[in-house]
XYZ file of C-alpha atoms in Angstrom:
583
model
C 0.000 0.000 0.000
C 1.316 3.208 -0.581
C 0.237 6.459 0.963
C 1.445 9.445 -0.707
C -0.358 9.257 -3.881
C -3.585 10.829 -2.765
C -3.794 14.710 -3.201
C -5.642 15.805 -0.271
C -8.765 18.547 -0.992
C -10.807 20.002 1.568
C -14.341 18.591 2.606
C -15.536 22.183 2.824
C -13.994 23.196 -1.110
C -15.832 19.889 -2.045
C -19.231 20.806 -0.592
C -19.167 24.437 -2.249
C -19.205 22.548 -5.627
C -22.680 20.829 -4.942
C -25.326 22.704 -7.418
C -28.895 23.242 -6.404
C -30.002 23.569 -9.820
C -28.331 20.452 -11.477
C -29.690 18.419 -8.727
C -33.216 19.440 -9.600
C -32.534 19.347 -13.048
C -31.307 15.310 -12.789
C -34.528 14.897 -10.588
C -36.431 16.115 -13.428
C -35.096 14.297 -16.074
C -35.087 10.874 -14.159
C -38.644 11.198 -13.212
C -40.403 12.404 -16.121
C -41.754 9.175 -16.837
C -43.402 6.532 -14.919
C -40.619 3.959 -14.441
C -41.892 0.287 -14.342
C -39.011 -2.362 -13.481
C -37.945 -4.013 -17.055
C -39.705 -1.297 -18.922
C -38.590 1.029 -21.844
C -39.657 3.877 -19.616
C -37.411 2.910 -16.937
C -34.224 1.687 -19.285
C -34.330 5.697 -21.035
C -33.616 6.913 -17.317
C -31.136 3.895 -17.058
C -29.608 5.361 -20.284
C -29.513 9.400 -18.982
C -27.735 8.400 -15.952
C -25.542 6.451 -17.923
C -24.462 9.450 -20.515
C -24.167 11.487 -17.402
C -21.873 9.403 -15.525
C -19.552 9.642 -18.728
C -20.288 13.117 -19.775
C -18.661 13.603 -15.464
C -15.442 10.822 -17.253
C -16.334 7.990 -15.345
C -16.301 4.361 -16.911
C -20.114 2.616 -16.792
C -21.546 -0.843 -17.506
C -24.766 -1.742 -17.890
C -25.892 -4.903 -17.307
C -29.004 -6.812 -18.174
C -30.229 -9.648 -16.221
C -33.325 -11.837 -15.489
C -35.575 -11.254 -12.573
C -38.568 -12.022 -10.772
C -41.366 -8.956 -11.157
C -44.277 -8.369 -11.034
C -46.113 -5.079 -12.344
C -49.935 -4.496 -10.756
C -52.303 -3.726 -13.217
C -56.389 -3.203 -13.540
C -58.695 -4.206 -10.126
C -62.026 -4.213 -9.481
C -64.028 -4.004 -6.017
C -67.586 -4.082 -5.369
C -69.429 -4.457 -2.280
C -72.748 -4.323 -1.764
C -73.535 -4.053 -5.030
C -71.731 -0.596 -4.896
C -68.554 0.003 -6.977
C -65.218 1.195 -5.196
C -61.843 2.658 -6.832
C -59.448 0.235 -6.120
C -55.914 -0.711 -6.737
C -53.904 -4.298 -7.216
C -50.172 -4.794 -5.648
C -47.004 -6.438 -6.890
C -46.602 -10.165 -6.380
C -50.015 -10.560 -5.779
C -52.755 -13.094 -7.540
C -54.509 -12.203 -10.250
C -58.253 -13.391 -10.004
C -61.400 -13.006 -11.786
C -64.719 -12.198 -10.414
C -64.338 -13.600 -6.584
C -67.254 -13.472 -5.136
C -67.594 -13.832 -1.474
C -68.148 -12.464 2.058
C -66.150 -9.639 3.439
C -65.336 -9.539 6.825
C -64.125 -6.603 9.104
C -60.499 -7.453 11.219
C -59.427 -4.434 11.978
C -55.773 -4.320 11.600
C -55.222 -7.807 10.536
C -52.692 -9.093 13.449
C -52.874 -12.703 14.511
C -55.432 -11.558 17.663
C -57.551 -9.750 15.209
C -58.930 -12.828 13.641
C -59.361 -14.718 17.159
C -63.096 -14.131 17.198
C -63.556 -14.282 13.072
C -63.948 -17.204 10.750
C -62.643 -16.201 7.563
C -62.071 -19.220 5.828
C -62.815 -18.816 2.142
C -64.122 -15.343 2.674
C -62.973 -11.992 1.993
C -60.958 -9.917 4.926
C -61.135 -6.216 4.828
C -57.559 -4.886 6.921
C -56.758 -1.430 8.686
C -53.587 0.149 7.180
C -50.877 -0.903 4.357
C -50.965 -3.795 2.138
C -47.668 -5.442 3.911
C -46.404 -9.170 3.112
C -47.438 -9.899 7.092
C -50.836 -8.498 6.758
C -51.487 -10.775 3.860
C -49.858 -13.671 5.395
C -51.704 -13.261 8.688
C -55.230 -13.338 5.931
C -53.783 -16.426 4.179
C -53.169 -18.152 7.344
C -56.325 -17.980 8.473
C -58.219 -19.190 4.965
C -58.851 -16.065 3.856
C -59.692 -15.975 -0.333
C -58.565 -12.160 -0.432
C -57.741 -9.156 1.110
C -58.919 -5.601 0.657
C -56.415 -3.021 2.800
C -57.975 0.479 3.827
C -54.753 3.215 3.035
C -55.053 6.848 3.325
C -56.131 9.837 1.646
C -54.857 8.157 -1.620
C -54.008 4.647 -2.257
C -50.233 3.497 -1.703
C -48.837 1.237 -4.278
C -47.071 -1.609 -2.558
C -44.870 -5.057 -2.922
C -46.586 -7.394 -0.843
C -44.094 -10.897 -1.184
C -41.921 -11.040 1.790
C -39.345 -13.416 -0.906
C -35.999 -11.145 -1.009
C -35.391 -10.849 -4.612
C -35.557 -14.022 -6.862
C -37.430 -16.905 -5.527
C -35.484 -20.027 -4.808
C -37.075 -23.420 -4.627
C -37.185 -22.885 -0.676
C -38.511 -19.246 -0.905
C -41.211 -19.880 -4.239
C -43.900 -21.232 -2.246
C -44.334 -18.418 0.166
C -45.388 -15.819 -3.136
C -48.841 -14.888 -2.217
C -51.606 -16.867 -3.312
C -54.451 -14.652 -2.749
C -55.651 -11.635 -4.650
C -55.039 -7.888 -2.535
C -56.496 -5.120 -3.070
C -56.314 -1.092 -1.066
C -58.558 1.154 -1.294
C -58.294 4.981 0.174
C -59.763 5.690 3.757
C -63.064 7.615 2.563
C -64.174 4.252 0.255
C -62.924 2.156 3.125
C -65.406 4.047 5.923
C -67.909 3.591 3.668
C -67.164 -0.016 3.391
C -67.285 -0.454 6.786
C -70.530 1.423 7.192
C -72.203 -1.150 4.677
C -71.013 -4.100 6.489
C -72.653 -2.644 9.563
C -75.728 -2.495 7.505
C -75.077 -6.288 6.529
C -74.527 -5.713 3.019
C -71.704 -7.457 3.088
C -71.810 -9.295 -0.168
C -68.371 -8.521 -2.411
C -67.038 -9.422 -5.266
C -63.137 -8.369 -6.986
C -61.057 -9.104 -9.529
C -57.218 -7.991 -10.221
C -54.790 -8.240 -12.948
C -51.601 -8.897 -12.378
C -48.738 -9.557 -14.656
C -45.559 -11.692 -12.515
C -42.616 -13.466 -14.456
C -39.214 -13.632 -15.503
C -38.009 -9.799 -17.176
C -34.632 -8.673 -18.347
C -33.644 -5.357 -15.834
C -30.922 -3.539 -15.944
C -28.045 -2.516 -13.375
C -26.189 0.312 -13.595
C -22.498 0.540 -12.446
C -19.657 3.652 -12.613
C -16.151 3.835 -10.607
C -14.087 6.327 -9.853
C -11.051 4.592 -9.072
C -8.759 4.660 -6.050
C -4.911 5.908 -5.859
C -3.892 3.926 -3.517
C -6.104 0.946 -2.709
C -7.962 0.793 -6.560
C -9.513 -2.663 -5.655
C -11.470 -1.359 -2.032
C -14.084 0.388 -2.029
C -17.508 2.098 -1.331
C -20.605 1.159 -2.695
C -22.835 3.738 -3.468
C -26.333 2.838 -4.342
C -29.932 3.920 -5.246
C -32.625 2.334 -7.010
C -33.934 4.016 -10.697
C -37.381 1.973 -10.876
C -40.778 4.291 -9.339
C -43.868 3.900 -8.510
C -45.752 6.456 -10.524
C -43.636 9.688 -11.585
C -41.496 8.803 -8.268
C -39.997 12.225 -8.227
C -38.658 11.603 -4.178
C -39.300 8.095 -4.423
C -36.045 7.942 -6.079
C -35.800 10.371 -8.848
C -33.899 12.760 -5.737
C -31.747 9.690 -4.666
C -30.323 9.291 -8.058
C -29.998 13.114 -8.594
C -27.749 13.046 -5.453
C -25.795 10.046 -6.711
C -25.135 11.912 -9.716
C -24.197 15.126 -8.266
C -21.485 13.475 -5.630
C -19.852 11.709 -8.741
C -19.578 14.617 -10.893
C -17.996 16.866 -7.993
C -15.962 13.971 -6.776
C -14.695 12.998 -10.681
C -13.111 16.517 -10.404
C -11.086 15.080 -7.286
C -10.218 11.791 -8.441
C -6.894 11.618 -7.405
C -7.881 12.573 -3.551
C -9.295 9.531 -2.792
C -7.445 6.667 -1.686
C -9.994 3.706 -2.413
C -12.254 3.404 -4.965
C -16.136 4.534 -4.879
C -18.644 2.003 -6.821
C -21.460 3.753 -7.641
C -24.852 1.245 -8.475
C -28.080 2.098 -9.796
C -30.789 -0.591 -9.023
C -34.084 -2.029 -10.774
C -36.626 -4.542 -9.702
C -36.410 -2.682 -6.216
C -40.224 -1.708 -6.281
C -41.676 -4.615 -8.156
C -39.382 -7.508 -7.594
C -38.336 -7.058 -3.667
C -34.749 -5.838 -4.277
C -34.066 -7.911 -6.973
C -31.747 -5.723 -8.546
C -29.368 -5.248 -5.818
C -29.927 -8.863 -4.714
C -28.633 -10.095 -8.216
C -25.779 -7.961 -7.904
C -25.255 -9.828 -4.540
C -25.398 -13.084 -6.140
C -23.183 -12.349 -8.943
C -20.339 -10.133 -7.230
C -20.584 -12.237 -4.002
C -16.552 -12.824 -3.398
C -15.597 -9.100 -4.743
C -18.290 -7.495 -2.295
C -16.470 -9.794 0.453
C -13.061 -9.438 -0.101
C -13.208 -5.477 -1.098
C -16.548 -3.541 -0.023
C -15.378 -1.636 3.193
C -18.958 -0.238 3.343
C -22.650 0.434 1.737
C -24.131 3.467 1.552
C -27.356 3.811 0.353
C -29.490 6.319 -0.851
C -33.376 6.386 -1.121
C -35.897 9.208 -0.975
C -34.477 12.534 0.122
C -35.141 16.683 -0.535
C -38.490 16.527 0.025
C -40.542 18.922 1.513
C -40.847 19.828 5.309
C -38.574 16.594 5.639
C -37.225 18.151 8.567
C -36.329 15.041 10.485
C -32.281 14.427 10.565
C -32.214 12.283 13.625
C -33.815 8.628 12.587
C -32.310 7.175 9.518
C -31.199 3.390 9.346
C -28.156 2.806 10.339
C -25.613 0.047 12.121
C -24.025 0.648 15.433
C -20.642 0.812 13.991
C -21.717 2.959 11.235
C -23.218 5.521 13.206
C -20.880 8.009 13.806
C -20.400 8.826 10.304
C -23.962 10.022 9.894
C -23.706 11.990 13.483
C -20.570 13.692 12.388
C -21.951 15.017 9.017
C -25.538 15.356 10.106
C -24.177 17.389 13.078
C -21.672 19.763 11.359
C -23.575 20.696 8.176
C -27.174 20.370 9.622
C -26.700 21.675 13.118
C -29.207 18.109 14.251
C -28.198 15.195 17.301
C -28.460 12.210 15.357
C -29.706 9.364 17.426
C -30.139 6.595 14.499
C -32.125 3.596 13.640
C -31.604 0.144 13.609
C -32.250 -1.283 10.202
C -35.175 -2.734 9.485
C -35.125 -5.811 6.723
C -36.060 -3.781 3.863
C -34.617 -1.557 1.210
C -31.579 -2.640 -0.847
C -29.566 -3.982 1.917
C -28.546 -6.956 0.360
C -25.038 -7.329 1.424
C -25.119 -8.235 4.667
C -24.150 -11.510 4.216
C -21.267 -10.532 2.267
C -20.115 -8.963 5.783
C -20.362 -5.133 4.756
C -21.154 -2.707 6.985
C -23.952 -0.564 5.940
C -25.021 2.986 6.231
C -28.904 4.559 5.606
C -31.614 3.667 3.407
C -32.788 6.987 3.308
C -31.925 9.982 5.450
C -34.101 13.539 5.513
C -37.982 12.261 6.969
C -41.351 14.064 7.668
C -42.486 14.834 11.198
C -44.282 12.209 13.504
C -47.785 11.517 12.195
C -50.586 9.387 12.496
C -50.980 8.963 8.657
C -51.541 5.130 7.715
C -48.123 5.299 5.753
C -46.131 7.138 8.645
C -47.042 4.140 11.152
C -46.008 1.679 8.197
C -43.061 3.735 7.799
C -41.917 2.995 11.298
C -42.268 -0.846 10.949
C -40.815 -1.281 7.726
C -37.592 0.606 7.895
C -37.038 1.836 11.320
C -37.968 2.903 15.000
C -41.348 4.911 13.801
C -40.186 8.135 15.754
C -40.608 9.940 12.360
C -43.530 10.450 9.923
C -41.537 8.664 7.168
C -41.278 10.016 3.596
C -44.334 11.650 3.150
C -48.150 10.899 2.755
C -47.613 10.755 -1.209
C -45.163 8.073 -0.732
C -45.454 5.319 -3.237
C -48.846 6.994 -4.763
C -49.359 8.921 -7.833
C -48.592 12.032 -5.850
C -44.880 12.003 -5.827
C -44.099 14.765 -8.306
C -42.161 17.791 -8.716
C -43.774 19.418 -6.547
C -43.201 17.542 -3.434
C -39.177 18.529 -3.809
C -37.418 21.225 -1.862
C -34.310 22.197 -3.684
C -32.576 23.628 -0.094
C -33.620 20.236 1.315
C -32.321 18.217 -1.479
C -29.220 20.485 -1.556
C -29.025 19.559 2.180
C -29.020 15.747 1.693
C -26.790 15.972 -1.195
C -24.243 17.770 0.540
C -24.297 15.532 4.020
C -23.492 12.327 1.703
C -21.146 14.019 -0.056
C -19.521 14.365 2.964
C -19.948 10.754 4.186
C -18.648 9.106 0.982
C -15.922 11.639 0.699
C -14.607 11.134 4.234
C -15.266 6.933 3.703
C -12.840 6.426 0.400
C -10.125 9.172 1.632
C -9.542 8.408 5.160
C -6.191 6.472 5.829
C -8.369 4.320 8.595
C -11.481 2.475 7.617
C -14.320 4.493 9.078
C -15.858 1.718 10.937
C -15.913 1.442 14.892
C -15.966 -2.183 15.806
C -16.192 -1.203 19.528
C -19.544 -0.514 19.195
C -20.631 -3.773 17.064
C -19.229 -5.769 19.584
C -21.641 -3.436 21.984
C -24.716 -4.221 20.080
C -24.021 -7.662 20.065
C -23.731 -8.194 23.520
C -26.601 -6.000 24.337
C -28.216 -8.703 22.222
C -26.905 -11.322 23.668
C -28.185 -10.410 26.807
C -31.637 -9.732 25.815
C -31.671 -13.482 24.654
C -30.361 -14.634 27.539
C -32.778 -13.040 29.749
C -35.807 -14.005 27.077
C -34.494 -17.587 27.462
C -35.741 -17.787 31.271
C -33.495 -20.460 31.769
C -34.985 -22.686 28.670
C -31.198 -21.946 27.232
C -27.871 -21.133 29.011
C -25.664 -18.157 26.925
C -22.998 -17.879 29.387
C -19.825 -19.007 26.792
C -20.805 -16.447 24.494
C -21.736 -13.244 26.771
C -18.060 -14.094 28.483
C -16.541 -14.635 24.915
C -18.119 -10.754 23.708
C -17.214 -9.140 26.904
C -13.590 -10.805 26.032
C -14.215 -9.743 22.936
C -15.289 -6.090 23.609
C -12.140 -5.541 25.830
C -9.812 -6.172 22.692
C -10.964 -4.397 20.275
C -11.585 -1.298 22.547
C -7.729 -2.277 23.141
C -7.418 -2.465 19.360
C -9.163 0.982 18.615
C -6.954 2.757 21.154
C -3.821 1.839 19.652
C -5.581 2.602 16.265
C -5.218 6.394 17.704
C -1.486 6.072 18.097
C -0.556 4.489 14.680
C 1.702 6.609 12.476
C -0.050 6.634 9.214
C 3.220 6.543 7.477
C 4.034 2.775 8.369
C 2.228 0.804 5.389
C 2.294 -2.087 7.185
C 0.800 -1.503 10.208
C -1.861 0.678 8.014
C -2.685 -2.274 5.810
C -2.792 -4.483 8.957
C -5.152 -2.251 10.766
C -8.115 -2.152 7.614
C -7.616 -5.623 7.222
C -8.609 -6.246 10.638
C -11.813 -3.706 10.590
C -12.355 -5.429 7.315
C -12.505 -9.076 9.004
C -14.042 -7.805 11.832
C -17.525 -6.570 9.801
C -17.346 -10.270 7.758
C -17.255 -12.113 11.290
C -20.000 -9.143 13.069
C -22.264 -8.370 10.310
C -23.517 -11.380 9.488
C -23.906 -12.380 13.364
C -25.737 -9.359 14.141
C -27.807 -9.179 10.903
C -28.473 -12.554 9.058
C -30.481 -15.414 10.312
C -29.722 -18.008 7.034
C -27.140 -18.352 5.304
C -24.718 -15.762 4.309
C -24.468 -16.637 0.622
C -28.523 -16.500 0.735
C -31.031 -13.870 1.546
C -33.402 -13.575 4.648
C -37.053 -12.694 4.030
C -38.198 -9.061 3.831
C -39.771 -9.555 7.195
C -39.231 -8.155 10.985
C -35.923 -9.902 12.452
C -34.468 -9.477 15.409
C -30.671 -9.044 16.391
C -28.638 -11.688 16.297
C -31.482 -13.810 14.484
C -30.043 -17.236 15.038
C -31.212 -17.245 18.067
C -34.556 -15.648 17.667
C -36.069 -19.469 18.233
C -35.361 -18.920 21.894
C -39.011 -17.115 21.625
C -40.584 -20.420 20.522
C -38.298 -22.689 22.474
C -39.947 -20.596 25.877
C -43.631 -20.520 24.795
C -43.328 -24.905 23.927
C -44.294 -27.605 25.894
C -41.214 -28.573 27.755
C -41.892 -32.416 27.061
C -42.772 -31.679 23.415
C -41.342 -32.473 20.056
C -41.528 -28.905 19.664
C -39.809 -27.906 22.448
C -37.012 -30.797 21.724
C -36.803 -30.036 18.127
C -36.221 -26.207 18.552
C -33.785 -26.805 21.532
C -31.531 -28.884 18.630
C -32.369 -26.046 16.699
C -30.923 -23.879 18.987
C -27.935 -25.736 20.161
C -26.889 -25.885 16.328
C -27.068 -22.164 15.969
C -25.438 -21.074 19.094
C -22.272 -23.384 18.304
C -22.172 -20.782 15.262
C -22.734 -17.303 17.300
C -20.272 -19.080 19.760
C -17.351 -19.610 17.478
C -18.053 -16.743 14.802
C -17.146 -14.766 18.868
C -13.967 -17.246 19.109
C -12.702 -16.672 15.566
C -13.029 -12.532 16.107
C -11.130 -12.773 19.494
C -8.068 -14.483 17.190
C -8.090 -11.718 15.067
C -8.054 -9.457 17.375
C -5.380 -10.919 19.669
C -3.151 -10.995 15.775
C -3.658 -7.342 14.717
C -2.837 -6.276 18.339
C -0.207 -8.196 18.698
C 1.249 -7.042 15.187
C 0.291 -3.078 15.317
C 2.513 -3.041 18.528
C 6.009 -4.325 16.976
């Protein structure tokens, strides 16, 4: 490694160069059509991202490949002999004149149908159309769902399969027809069945199959380390016009290449910049794919993933609650903090967006970043559950409905945004150090740990690995210390040090993020910290002298051996790299 290639430029002579007006102008352009995954619609913005990345110099590829989507089309809803305006979501069954009962559940949660039989009969849900709302309708025999929104109707995915289905993953597509309809229709729906007219009948068209979508790539190589670097991603596919939802996004990723093209030869890594499809109508299939196909180059040389999704809108005054990990953290309170003037306090991630690296072992940074103000809107409290800790009001009430336009963009807010990852990616491939703290990974992981154990009541004993973390904690707190004291000159020790963080996020990630397999990817669905062990829950609520009980505790035992030594295995490297920055 050498370190005196890199011509060092000034964060604050970086973010003067960030222009209002070509960020709204790339918003505009992206999202002047409606942008359908696998569509010609979409593949034209695909194409003026493309010319733009090379009008800035940089290298781009675009790839083609096949993927699961599906793309909601026509749907029809009458009840009572009364017709409602209605709309069909991704992934789920097309049908033909159903004809059956609907039923009231309120919000559709398991206790919600306690008191209802809604076996072949039609369920009319409070809220969203989310993958557990329809499972928790399929599970209980339901023939259909009907999902009461807001003001307007919000297009949604409801599969919880991440990205292509495998034969393991295929059979949990939905198999019942949804429908949403907005809250006025939805009252008056409810005020019909009170009246007993409860007779309904629907139909929806939707088309679901193999397409050819695209993936766009650019990099801006590295001086010193060409073959590291960070991934910077945003999807290109909309619902609607999608001028937030993520015509901004891709305006911003534009806009930090073009100013950071000019400054090539100040960064020391590389930055990968990645535009997705198939986000909106195939569950992340496009940065899934890119997962599959890319697996050992994302392992051995992504130091981190920053993503980008929704941002400069209006009265999105919220700084404080984006997604983030524990040891990513700091980078968004730094930035957030000097150029915004806001405490960030940070979200765990939720399983959605495009983070589909984790079991690659990259650390990970935002989904999206500037949100609304708490609200009771239908889509704020969905907000909360799908991507983070619901202290905000999300992205907006015209989130993923034909209201995202133009108009909904703030070109101080968007300047804002751009400017705050500017800062983050800039600081991220220039550093000497990896920008990761590994002191608090280890942290969240043994707060973990310790929720487990207590949840476990004494079912199953966690002792091993809460004294391997706390072992583990001391070290690398060891570690980061003498990280303060390195000279930056000595290669070696340099090297040593970022191949340790590196290691460290491959052995941490994955333990505090993925429940299967690393080389797979876990459902779009709520998971819990350190996941493997997330069967403690069931082992506790079984019939100690059950098959159940004795089948999950083998279960357990199996997983544990894994969170056990993946805690061994990170104490080695450790004890190595401290060992070795020291001489």
């Amino acid at each position: 490694m050498s370190v005196s290639q890199s011509i060092f430029v000034s964060e604050k002579a970086l973010l003067s160069q960030v222009s209002k007006e070509r960020l709204m102008e790339f918003t505009k352009e992206i999202s002047k059509e409606v942008r359908l995954s696998g569509t010609e619609e979409e593949l034209r913005a695909f194409q003026y991202a493309k010319a733009k990345l090379e009008e800035f110099g940089l290298d781009t590829e675009l790839q083609f490949n096949d993927a699961y989507i599906s793309l909601p089309g026509q749907a029809f809803l009458q009840v009572g002999g009364e017709d409602f305006e209605c709309i069909t979501h991704s992934m789920a069954k097309s049908v033909e004149n159903i004809q059956a009962e609907l039923v009231y559940v309120e919000k559709g949660t398991a206790p919600d149908y306690k008191n209802s039989n809604v076996s072949g009969k039609l369920v009319l849900v409070e809220g969203l159309a989310t993958p557990g709302g329809v499972i928790q309708a399929a599970k209980h025999g339901a023939a259909g769902a009907v999902f009461i929104n807001a003001k307007y109707t919000h297009e949604m995915i409801v599969s919880p399969v991440w990205g292509n289905p495998t034969p393991d993953t295929v059979e949990l597509l939905p198999d019942i027809p949804v429908l949403s309809v907005n809250t006025s229709s939805g009252e008056h729906i409810k005020n019909k069945l009170l009246d007993n007219q409860d007779e309904c009948k629907i139909s929806a068209e939707v088309v679901t199959g193999v397409r050819r979508i695209p993936t766009l790539t650019a990099e801006i190589k590295g001086q010193e380390e060409p073959e590291k670097f960070v991934l910077f991603s945003g999807h290109i596919d909309s619902w609607h016009y999608g001028a937030m939802d993520n015509g901004t996004a891709d305006a911003v990723i534009l806009e930090v290449a073009r100013v950071l093209a000019q400054h090539k030869n100040s960064l020391k890594r590389s930055l990968r910049l990645a535009f997705w499809s198939g986000h909106s109508h195939g569950r992340y299939a496009g940065s899934a794919l890119y997962c599959d196909t890319n697996w050992e180059d994302l392992r051995e040389n992504c130091v981190l993933h920053i993503n980008i999704d929704s941002v400069g809108a209006k009265d999105s005054t919220v700084l404080t609650e984006a997604n983030c990990m524990a040891e990513t953290k700091h980078l968004a309170e730094d930035a957030i903090g000097s150029l915004a003037g806001a405490k960030f306090e940070g979200a765990r991630f939720g399983r959605a967006g495009d983070q589909s690296f984790w079991g690659t072992g990259t650390p990970s940074l935002f989904m999206g970043l500037s949100e609304q103000e708490p609200s009771d809107e239908p889509a704020a409290a969905a907000f909360g559950q799908l991507f983070g800790a619901g202290k905000s009001g999300g992205f907006g009430w015209w989130w993923h409905t034909t209201e995202d336009t133009m108009d909904k963009i703030d070109p101080d807010n968007l300047e804002r945004d751009c400017r705050i990852y500017l800062s983050i990616v800039y600081r991220t491939v220039s550093e000497p150090l990896l920008s990761v703290q590994q002191t608090e990974a280890v942290k969240d992981i043994e707060e973990s740990l310790k929720f487990w154990q207590d949840k476990s009541q004494g079912h199953f004993d966690l002792s091993s690995a809460l004294d391997r973390v706390k072992e583990l904690k001391i070290k690398v707190q060891s570690f980061e210390q003498k990280l303060k004291t390195i000279n930056l000159q000595e290669s070696g020790k340099l090297k040593l040090a970022n191949e340790t963080i590196m290691e460290l996020s491959r052995l941490l990630v994955p333990l505090n993020y993925v429940k299967g397999s690393n080389f797979g990817h876990d459902l779009a669905m709520k998971q819990s910290p350190v996941p493997k062990l997330d069967a403690i829950e069931k082992l506790v609520s079984s019939p100690k002298e059950s098959i159940e009980y004795f089948s999950t505790q083998t279960q357990l035992l199996r997983n544990y051996n894994e969170v056990n030594y993946t805690l061994k295995k990170a104490i080695q490297l450790v004890d190595g790299a401290n060992q070795g920055i020291v001489q």
